Coordinates of C-alpha atoms in Angstrom, one line a residue:
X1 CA 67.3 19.5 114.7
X2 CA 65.3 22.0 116.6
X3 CA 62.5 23.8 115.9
X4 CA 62.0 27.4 115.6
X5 CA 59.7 27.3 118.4
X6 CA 62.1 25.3 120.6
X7 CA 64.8 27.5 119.7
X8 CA 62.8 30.8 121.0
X9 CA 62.1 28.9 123.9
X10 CA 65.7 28.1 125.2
X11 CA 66.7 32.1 124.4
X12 CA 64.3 33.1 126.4
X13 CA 65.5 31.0 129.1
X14 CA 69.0 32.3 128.4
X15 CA 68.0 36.1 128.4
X16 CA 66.2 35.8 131.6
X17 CA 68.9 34.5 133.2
X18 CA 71.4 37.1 131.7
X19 CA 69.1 40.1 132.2
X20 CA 68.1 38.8 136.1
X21 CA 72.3 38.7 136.7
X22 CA 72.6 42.1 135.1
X23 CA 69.8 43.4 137.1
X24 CA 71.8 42.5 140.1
X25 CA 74.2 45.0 138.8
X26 CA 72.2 47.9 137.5
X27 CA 73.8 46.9 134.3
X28 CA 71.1 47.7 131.0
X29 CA 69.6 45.7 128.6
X30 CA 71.3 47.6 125.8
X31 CA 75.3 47.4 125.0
X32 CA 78.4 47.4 122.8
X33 CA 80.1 44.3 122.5
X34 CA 83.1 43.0 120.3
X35 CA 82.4 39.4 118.8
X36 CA 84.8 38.0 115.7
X37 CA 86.2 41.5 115.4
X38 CA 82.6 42.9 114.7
X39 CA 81.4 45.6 117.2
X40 CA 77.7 45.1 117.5
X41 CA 75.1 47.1 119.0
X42 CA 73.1 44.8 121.3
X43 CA 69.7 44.3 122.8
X44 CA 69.5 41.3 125.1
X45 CA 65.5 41.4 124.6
X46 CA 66.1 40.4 120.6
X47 CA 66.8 37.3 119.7
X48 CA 69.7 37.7 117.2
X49 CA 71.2 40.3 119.4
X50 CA 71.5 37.5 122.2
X51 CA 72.6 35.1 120.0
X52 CA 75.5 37.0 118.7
X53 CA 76.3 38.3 122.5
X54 CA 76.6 34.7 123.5
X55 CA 77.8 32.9 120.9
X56 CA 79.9 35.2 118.8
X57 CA 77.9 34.9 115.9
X58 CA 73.4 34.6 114.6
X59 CA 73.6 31.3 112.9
X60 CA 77.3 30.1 113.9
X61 CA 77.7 27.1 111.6
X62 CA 76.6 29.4 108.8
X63 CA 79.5 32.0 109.7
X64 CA 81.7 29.1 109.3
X65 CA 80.2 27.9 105.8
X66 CA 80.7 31.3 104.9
X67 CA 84.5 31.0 104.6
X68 CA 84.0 28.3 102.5
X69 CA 82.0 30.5 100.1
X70 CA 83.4 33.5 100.2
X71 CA 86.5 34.7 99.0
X72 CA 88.1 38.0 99.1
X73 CA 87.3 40.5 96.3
X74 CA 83.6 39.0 96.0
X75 CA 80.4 40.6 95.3
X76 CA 77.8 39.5 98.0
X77 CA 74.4 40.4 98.0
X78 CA 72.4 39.7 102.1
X79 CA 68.8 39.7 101.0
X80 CA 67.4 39.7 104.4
X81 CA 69.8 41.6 106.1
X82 CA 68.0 42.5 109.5
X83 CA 70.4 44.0 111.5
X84 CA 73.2 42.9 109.5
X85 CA 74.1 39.9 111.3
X86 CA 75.7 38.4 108.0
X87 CA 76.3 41.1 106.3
X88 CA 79.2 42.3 108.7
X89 CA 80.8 38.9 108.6
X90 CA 80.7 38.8 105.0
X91 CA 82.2 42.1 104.8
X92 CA 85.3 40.5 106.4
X93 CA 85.9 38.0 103.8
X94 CA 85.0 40.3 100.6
X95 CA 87.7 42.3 101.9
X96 CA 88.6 46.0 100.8
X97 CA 88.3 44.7 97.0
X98 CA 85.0 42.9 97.8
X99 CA 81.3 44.7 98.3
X100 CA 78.4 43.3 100.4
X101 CA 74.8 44.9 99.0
X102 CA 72.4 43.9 102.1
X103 CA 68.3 44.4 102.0
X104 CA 65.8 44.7 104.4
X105 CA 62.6 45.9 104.1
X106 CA 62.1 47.3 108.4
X107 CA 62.7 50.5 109.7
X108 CA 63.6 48.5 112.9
X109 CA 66.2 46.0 111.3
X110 CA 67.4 48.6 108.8
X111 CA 67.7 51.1 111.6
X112 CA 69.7 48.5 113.8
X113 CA 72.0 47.5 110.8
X114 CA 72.9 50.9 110.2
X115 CA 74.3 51.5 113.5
X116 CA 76.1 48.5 113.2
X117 CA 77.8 49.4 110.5
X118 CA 78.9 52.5 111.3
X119 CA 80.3 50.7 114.6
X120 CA 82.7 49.2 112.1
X121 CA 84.6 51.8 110.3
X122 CA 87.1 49.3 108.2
X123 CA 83.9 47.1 106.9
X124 CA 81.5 50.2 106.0
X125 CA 83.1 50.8 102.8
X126 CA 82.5 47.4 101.8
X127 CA 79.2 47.5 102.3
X128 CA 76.5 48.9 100.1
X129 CA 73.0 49.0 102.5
X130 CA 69.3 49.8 101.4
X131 CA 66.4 49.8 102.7
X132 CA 64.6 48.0 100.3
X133 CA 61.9 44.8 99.8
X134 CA 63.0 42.7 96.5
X135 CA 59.9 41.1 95.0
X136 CA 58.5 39.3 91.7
X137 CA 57.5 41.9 89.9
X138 CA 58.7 46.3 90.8
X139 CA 54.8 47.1 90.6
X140 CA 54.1 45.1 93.8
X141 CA 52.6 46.8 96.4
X142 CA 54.6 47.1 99.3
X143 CA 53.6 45.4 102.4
X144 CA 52.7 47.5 105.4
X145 CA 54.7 45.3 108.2
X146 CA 57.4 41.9 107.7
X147 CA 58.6 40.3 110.3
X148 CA 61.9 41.6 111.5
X149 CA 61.8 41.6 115.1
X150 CA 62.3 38.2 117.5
X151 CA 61.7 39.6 121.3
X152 CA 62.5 36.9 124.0
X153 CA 59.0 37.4 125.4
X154 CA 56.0 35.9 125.3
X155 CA 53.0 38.6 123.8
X156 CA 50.0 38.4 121.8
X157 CA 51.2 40.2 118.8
X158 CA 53.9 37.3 117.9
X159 CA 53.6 34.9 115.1
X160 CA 52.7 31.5 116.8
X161 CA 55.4 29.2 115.1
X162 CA 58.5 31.2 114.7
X163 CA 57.6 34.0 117.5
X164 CA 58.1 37.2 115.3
X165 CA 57.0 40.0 115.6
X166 CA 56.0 42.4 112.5
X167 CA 57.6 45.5 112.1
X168 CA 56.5 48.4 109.4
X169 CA 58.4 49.1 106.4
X170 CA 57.8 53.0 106.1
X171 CA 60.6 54.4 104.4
X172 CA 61.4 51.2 102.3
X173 CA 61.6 51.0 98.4
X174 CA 60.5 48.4 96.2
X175 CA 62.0 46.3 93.7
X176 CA 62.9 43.3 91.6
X177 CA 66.7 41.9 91.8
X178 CA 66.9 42.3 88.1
X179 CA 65.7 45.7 88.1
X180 CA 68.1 46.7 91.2
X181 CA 71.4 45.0 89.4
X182 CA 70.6 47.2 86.0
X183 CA 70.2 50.5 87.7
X184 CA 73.2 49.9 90.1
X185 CA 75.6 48.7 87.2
X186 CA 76.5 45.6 89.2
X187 CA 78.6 43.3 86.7
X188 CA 79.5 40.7 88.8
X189 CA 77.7 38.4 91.8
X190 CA 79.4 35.6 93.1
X191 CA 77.0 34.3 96.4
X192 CA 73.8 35.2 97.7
X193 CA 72.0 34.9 100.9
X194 CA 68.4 34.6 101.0
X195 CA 66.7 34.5 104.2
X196 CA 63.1 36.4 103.9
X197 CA 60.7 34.6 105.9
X198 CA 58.0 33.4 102.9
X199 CA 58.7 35.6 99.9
X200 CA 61.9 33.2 98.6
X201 CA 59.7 32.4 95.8
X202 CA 59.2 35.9 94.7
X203 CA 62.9 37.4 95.2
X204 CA 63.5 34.2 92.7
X205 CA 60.9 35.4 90.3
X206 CA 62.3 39.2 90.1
X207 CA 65.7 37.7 89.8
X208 CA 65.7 35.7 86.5
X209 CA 68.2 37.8 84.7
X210 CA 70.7 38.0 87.4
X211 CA 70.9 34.4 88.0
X212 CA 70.7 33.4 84.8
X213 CA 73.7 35.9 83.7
X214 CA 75.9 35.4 87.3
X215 CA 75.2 32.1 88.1
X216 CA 76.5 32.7 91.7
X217 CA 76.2 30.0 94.6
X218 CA 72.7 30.9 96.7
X219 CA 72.3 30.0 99.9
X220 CA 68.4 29.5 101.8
X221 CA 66.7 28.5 104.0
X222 CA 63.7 26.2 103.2
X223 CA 61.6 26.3 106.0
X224 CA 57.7 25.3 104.9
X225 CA 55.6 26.0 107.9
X226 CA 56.3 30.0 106.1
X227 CA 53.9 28.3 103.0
X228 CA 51.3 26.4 104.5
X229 CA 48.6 28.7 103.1
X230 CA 50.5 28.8 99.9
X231 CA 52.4 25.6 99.6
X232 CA 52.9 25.8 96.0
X233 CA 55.4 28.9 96.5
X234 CA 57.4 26.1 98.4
X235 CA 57.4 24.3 95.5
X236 CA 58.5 27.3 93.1
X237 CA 61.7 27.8 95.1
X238 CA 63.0 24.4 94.0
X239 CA 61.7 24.3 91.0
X240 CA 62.8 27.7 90.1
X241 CA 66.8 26.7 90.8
X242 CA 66.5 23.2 89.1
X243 CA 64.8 24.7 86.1
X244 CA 68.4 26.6 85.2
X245 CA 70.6 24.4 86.3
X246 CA 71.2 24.1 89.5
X247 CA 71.6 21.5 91.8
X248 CA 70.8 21.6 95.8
X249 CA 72.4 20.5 98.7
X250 CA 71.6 19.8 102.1
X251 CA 74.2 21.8 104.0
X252 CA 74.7 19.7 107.0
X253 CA 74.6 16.6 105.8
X254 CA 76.8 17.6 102.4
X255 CA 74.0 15.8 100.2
X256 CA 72.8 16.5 96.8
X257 CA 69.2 16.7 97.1
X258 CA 66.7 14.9 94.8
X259 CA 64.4 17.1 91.9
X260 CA 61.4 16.1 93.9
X261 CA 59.6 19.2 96.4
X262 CA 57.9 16.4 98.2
X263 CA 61.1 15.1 99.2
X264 CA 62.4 18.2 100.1
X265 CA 59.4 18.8 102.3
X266 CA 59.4 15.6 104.4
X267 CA 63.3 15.9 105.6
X268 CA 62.4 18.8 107.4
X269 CA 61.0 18.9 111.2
X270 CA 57.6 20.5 111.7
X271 CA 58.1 24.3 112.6
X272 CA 62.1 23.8 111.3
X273 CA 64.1 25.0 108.8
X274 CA 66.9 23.5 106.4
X275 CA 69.9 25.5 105.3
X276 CA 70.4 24.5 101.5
X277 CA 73.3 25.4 99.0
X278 CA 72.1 26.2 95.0
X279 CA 75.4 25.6 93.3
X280 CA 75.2 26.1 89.2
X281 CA 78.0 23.6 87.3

């Protein structure tokens, strides 16, 4: 299993490489391109955008776990949207009867995801988009800059593990899950993906209700490099799903994992990540 950093590493690689053979051609860095009958808007300097340019898809053997998850007429909420990299490909499997609410906090990613989405006329009705930051508690104050951006070039501004780069969050709202779900008159939530980079714990927190009444499949990623200066938040993801019932599984390896956070921590690879499902029986 690679690392994050590793990861970055080969893209950049890969983008030079594509960028130097489009140079050759006065062709830009910036185009459309139709992958899995999405159109996407695409930046070969980003990482996601090169990822989905290359290999049809950000986070390919998620994609494919997706239609395992997913079925039509779903509600799906993308919490940690960025440019809408999932949230597109779920809108294909929630079909017309489905919806898709994504959030991301950026102006960047939200901006990106927006034009994505109106690059795909059939799929924007399915899918509900705000800029917003889910957290524990809807009188948190809302951070200035998350990252959101993953450039394929090597500056002092990126974070040193995962090579982000922070973007600002003017024109974001705040709010808890719980909170959103009331005022929005969702009644029904059947899978969740939650990707924000560190603040897991507290989307968990503001969620209580929601999960507790919808009991829908999550899917996360555990990565705790994100928690070394507060490891215990680690520790409150887990403990937050087992507390109500769930169990979670190691999505590659189709295992059950055991109740134990120090466990959890020790399978995965310095700098790394591990995709987990929270299934409720």
């Amino acid at each position: 299993m690679l690392s994050t950093s590793n990861k970055i590493r080969i893209a950049r690689s890969i983008s030079t490489a594509i960028l130097w053979g489009r140079g050759l051609f006065h062709l830009p860095s910036e185009l459309t391109a139709v992958r899995r009958g999405v159109t996407w808007s695409i930046d070969l300097k980003e990482g996601i955008d090169l990822a989905i340019y290359i290999l049809g898809g950000f986070e390919v053997q998620t994609l494919k776990l997706y239609t395992q998850l997913v079925k039509e007429g779903d509600v799906v909420l993308d919490i940690g949207a960025n440019i809408g990299a999932h949230t597109l490909p779920l809108a294909q499997l929630v079909g017309a009867r489905g919806k898709v609410f994504s959030f991301e906090p950026t102006a960047f990613a939200f901006g990106k995801q927006k034009a994505n989405i109106a690059l795909n006329p059939l799929l924007a009705p399915r899918i509900s988009a705000h800029q917003m930051m889910l957290m524990a508690t809807s009188n948190t104050k809302l951070p200035d800059a998350v990252y959101s951006s993953w450039p394929l070039e090597t500056t002092s501004d990126l974070h040193l593990e995962h090579h982000g780069r922070l973007m600002g969050t003017v024109g974001a709202a705040m709010s808890t899950l719980d909170d959103f779900v009331s005022a929005n008159g969702i009644d029904r939530i059947d899978f969740i993906k939650l990707d924000v980079d560190g603040n897991e714990s507290d989307v968990l927190l503001g969620a209580k209700t929601t999960i507790s009444k919808h009991q829908p499949n999550i899917l996360l990623e555990l990565a705790p490099y994100v928690y070394k200066t507060q490891p215990e938040k680690f520790d409150a993801i887990l403990n937050s799903l087992w507390n109500v019932g769930y169990e979670i599984s190691d999505v590659a390896r189709n295992r059950k994992l055991p109740r134990n956070p120090d466990f959890v921590r020790s399978i995965i690879p310095a700098g790394g990540g591990l995709n987990v499902l929270a299934t409720c029986d």
